[in-house]
Short mmCIF file of C-alpha atoms in Angstrom, two decimals:
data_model
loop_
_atom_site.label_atom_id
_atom_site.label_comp_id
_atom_site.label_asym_id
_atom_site.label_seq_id
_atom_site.Cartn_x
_atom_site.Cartn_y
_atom_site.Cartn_z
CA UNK A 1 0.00 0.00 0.00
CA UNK A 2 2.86 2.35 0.75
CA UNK A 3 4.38 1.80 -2.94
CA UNK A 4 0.98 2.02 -4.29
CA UNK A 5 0.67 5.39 -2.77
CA UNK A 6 4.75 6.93 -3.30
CA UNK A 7 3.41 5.94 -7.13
CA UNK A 8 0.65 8.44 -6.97
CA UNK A 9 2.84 10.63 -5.46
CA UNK A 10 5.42 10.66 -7.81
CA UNK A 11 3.33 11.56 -10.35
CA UNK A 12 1.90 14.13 -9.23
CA UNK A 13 5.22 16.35 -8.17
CA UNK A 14 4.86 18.54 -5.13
CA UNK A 15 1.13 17.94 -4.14
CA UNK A 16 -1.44 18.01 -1.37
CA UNK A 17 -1.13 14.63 0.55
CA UNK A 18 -5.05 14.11 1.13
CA UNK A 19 -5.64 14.31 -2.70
CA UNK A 20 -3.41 11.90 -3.81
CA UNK A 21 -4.69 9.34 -1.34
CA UNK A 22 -8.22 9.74 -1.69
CA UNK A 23 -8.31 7.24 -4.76
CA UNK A 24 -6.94 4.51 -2.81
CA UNK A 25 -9.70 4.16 -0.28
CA UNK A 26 -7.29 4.85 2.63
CA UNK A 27 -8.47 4.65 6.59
CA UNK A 28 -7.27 7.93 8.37
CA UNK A 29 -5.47 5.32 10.48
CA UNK A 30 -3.46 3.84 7.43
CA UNK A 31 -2.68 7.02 5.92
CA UNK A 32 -1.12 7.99 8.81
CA UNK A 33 1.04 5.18 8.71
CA UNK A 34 1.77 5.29 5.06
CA UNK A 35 2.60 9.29 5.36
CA UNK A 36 5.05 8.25 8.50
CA UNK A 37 6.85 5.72 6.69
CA UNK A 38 7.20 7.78 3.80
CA UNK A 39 8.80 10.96 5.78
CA UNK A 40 11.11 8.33 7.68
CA UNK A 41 12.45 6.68 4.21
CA UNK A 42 13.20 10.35 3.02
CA UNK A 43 10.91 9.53 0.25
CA UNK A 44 8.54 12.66 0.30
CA UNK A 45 9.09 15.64 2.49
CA UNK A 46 6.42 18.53 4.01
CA UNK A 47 6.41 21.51 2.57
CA UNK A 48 4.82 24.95 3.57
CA UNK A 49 5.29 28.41 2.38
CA UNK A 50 9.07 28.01 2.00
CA UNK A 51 9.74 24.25 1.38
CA UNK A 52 11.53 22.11 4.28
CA UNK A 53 14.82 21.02 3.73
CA UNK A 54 15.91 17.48 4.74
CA UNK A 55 18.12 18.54 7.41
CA UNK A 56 15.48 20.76 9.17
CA UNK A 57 13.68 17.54 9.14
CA UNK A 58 16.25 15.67 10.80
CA UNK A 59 16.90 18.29 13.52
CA UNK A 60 13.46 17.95 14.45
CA UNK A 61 12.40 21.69 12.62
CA UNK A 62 8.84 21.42 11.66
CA UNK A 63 7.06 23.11 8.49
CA UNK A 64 6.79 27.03 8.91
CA UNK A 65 3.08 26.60 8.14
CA UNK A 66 1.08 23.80 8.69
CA UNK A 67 -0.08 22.71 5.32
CA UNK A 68 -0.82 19.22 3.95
CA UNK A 69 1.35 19.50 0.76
CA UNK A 70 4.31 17.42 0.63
CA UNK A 71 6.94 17.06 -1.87
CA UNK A 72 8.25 13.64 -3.61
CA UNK A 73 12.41 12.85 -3.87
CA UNK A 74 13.51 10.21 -6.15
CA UNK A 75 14.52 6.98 -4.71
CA UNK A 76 18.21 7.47 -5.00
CA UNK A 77 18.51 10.74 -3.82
CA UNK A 78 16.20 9.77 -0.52
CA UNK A 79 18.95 6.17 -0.10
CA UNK A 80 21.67 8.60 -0.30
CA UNK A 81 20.48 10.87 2.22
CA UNK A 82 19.55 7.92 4.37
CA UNK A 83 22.57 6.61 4.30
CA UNK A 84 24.17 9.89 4.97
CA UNK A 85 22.57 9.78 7.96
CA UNK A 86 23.41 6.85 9.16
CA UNK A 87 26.73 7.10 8.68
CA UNK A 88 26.57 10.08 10.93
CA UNK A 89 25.37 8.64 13.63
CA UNK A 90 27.29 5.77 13.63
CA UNK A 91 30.24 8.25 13.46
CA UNK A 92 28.57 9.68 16.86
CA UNK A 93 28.45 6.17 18.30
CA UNK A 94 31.93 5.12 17.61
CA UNK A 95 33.02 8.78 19.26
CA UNK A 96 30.65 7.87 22.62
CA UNK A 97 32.27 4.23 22.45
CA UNK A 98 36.09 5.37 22.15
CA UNK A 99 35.27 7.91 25.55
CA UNK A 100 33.11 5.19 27.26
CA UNK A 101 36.75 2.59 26.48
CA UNK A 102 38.87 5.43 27.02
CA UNK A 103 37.19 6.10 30.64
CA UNK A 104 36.89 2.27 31.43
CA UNK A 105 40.97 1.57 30.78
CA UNK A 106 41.28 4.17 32.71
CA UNK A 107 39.65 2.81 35.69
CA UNK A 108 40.59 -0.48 35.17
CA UNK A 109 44.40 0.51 35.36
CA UNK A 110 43.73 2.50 38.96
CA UNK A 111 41.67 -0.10 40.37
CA UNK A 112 42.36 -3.47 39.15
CA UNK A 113 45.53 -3.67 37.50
CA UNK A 114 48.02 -5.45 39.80
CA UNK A 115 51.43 -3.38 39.67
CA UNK A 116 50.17 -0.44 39.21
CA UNK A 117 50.21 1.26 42.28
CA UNK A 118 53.09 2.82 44.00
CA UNK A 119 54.58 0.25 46.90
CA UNK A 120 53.43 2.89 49.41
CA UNK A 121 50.10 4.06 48.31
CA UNK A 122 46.91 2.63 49.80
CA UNK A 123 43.64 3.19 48.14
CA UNK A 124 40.47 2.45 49.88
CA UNK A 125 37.20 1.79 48.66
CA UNK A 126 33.89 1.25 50.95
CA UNK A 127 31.02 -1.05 49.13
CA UNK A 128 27.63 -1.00 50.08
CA UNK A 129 25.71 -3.00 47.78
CA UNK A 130 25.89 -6.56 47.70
CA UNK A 131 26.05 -7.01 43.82
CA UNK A 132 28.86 -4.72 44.26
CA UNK A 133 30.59 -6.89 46.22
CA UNK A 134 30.15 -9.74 43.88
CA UNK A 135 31.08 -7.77 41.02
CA UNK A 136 34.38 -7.05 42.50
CA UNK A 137 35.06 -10.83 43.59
CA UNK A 138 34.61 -11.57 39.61
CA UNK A 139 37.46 -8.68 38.58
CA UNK A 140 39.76 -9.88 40.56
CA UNK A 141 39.37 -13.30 39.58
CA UNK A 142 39.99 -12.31 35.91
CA UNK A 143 42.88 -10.47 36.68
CA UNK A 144 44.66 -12.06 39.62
CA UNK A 145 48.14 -13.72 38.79
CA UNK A 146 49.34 -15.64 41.56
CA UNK A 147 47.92 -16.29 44.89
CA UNK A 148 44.10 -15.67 46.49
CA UNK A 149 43.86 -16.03 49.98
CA UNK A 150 40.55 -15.78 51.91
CA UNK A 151 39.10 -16.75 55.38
CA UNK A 152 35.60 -17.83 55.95
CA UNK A 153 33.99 -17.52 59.36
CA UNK A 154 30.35 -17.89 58.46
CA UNK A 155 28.58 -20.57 56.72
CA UNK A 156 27.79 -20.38 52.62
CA UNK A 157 24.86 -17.68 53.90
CA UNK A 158 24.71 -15.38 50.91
CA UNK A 159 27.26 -16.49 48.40
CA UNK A 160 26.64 -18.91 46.01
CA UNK A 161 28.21 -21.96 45.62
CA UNK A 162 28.72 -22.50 41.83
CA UNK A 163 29.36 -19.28 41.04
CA UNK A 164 32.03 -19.40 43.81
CA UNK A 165 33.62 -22.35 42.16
CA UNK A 166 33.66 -21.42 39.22
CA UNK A 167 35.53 -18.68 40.32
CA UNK A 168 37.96 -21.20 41.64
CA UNK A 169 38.35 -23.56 38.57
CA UNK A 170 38.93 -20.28 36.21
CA UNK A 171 41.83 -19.35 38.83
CA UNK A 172 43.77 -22.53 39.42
CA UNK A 173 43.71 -23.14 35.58
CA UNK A 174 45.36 -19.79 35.24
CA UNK A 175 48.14 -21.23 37.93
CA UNK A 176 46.85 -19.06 40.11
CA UNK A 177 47.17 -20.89 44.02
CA UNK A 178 44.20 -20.50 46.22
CA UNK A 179 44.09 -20.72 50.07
CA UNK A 180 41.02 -20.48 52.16
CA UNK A 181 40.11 -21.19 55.73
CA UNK A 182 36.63 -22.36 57.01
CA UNK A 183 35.15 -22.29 60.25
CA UNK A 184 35.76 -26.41 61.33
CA UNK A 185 31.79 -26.35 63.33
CA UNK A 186 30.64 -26.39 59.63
CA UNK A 187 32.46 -29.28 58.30
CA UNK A 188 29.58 -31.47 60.11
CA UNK A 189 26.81 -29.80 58.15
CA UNK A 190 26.43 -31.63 54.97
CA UNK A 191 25.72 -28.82 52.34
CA UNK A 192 29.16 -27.27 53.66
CA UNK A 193 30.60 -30.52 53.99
CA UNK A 194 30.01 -31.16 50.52
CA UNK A 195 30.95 -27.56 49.16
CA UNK A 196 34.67 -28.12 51.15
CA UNK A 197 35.16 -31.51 49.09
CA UNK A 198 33.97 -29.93 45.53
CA UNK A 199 36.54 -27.02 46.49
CA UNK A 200 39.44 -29.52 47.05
CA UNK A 201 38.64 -32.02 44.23
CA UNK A 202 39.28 -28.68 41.87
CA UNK A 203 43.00 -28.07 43.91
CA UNK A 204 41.29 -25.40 46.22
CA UNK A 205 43.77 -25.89 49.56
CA UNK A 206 41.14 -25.36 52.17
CA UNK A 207 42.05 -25.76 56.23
CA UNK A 208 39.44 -25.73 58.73
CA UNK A 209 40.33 -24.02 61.87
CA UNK A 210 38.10 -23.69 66.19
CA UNK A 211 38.11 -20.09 65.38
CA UNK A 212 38.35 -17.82 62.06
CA UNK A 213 38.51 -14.29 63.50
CA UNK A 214 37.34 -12.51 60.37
CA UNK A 215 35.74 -12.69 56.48
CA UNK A 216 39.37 -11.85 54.30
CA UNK A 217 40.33 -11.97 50.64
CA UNK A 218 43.55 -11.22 49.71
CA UNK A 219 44.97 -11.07 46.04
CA UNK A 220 48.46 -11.04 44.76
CA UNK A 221 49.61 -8.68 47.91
CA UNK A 222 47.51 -5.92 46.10
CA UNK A 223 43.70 -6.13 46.82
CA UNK A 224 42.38 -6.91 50.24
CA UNK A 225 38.40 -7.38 50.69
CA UNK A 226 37.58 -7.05 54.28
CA UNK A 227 34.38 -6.28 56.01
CA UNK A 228 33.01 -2.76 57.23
CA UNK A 229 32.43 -4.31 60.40
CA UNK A 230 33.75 -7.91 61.29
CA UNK A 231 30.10 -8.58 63.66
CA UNK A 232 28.40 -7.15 61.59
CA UNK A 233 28.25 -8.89 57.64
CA UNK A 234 25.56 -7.15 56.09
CA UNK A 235 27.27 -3.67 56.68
CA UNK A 236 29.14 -4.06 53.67
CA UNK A 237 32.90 -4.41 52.34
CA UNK A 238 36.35 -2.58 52.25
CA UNK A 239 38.00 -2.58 49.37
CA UNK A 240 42.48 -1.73 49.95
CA UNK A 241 44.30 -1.26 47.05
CA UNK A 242 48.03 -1.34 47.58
CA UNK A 243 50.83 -3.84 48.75
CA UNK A 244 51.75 -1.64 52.06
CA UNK A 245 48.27 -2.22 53.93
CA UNK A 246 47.52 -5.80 52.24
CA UNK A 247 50.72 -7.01 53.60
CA UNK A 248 49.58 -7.03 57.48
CA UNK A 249 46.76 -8.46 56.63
CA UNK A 250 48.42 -11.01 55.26
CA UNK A 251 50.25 -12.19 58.13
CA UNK A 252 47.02 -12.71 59.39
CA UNK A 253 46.10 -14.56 57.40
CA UNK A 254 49.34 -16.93 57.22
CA UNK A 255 48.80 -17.09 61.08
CA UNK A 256 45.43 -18.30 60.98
CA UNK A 257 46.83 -20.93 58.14
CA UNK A 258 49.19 -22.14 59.76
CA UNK A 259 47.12 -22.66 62.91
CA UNK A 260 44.23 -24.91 60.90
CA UNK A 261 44.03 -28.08 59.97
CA UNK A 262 44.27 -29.25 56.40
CA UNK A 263 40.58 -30.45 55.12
CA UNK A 264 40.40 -34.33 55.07
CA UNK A 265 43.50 -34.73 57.81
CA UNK A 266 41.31 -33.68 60.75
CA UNK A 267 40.54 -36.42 63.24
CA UNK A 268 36.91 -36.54 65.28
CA UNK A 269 35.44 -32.66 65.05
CA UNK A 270 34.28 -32.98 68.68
CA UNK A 271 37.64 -34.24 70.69
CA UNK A 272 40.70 -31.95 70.91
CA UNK A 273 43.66 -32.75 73.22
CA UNK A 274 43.50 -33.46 76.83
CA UNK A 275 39.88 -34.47 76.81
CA UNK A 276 38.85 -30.99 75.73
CA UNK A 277 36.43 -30.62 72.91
CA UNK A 278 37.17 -28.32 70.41
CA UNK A 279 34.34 -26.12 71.14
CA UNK A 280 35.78 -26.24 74.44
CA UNK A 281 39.75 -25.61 73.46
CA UNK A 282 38.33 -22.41 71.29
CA UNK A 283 35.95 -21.20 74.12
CA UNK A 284 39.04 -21.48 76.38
CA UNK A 285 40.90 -19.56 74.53
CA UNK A 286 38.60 -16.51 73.83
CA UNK A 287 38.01 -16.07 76.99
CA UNK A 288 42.15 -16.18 78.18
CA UNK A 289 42.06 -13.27 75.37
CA UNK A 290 39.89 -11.31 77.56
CA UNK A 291 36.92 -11.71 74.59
CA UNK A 292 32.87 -11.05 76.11
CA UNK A 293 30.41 -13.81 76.12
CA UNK A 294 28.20 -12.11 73.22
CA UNK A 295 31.67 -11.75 70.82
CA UNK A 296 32.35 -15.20 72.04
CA UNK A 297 29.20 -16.81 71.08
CA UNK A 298 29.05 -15.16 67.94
CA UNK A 299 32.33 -16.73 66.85
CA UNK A 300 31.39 -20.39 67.90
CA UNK A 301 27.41 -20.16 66.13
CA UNK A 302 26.18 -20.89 69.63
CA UNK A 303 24.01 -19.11 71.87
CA UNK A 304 24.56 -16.74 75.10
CA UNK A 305 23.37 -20.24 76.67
CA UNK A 306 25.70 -22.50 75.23
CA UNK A 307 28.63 -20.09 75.96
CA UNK A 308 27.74 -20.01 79.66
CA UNK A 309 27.40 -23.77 80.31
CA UNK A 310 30.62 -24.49 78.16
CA UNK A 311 32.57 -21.99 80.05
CA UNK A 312 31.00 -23.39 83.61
CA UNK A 313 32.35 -26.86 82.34
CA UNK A 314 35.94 -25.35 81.84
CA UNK A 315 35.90 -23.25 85.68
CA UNK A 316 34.88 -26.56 87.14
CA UNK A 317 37.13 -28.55 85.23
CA UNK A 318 39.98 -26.29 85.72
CA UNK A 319 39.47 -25.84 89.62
CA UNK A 320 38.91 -21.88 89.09
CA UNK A 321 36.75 -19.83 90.73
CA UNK A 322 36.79 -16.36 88.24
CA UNK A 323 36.95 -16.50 84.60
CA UNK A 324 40.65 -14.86 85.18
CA UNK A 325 41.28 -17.32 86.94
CA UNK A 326 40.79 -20.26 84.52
CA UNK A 327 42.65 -18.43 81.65
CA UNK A 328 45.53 -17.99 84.26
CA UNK A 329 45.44 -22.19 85.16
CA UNK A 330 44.69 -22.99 81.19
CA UNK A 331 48.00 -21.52 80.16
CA UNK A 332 50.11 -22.79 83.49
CA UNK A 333 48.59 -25.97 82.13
CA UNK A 334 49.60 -25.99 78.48
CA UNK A 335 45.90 -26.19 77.80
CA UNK A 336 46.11 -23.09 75.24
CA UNK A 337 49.44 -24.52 73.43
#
């Protein structure tokens, strides 16, 4: 219908619109249509008193009088233009692209780049949403060259477990070692239990320790990802840039390495040495650190309740009569070795 109507156009010249359609038993709806398509194809333009050019048209210029004649352009004169125009803004695309890449590689070099920053210059970086978060885990792993380090004290909670793995098998097939830590109360929960084995079975080293003070990642001596507030998970992340302040945290984390126990070596999760259970060792040693029954509880996964009676069972056991006390007899004892 559109051809059948340029046709009649075209041989009429510069025209009135409504008279050239009214032969072709048109609904206002369709004319509409046809008219729009036409203007858009550059195939007939509105004229007024002084006749629009194309470009007016394009610049969004309307007629300087409302009339309903309209003009016809041949075929290849209206592909030209519309290719013209094209062309130009692709031209405008390619310029918004070439900022947008020129912006990113900026960024990218500043914030992800390992190497780049001076040896004694710490960036920081607070993150508040958790897609954030996840987005960052995901940069480093596509940039990270050597080692990832991380401690765990929590349970899987929010992450995800195949898109953590994942992570994990694009690292180590880069060469790339990776080190975490886990919480040992969670190897007896199956859906952890089997999340620890998948993890090893790709070459993940994972150690379980009695007590994992903090949530850590550490790349390549460079990025650190630590939380806002240790008791507090859902407060968000800190994101350290720079080998001066990743460093200590580090030795941290080599401490609390070197402390666990390598996943599949660990004998029953319940006994410890000298009849203590672990959940007793770790209590025992929270509270010699001078660490409150809430902070202590919170570590363990255990309740105010459970922190009370386990710590009862330690006085009595110990002979002590004050909490001070049975720190000061643990350590006499070798109990805390």
């Amino acid at each position: 219908m559109t051809l059948t109507l340029y046709q009649a156009l075209r041989g009429r010249g510069a025209s009135s619109f409504a008279e050239s359609v009214a032969d072709l038993g048109l609904t206002p709806e369709e004319t509409a249509d046809c008219r729009a398509e036409l203007v858009a194809l550059g195939l007939i333009v509105p004229t007024g008193t002084a006749h629009d050019s194309r470009l007016a048209l394009d610049d969004g210029s309307g007629s300087e009088e409302e009339t309903d004649a309209v003009a016809v352009i041949d075929p290849e004169i209206a592909l030209l233009r519309l290719l013209e125009r094209e062309q130009r803004r692709l031209r405008e695309h390619l310029t918004e692209a070439d900022q947008a890449y020129e912006r990113l590689e900026h960024l990218a070099a500043r914030f992800l780049r390992a190497g780049t920053l001076d040896q004694a210059k710490v960036e920081v970086e607070v993150l508040t949403d958790y897609r954030r978060i996840q987005q960052v885990l995901e940069d480093i792993a596509d940039v990270i060259q050597h080692d990832l380090a991380s401690l765990h004290p929590g349970s899987l909670r929010r992450e995800i477990p195949e898109r953590a793995l994942d992570r994990d098998r694009r690292q180590l097939e880069n060469g790339v070692r990776v080190r975490a830590v886990y919480s040992r109360r969670f190897a007896s929960v199956p859906e952890q239990a089997e999340y620890f084995r998948r993890k090893a079975e790709l070459g993940v080293e994972v150690r379980l320790s009695p007590v994992v003070p903090m949530d850590m990642v550490l790349a390549d001596q460079q990025f650190a990802l630590l939380p806002v507030d240790p008791e507090d998970t859902s407060a968000g992340a800190i994101l350290a840039r720079g080998p001066a302040l990743v460093r200590s945290y580090l030795a941290l984390f080599e401490y609390c390495w070197h402390t666990a126990t390598a996943y599949g070596e660990q004998g029953s999760p319940e006994q410890g040495g000298d009849g203590l259970t672990e959940q007793q060792r770790a209590a025992l040693r929270m509270l010699a650190s001078g660490m409150k029954d809430e902070k202590i509880a919170r570590s363990l996964g255990v309740s105010l309740r459970t922190v009370s009676r386990v710590l009862s069972e330690l006085m009595t056991e110990l002979g002590a009569s004050s909490r001070f006390e049975a720190g000061v007899r643990a350590t006499r004892l070798g109990w805390l070795d």
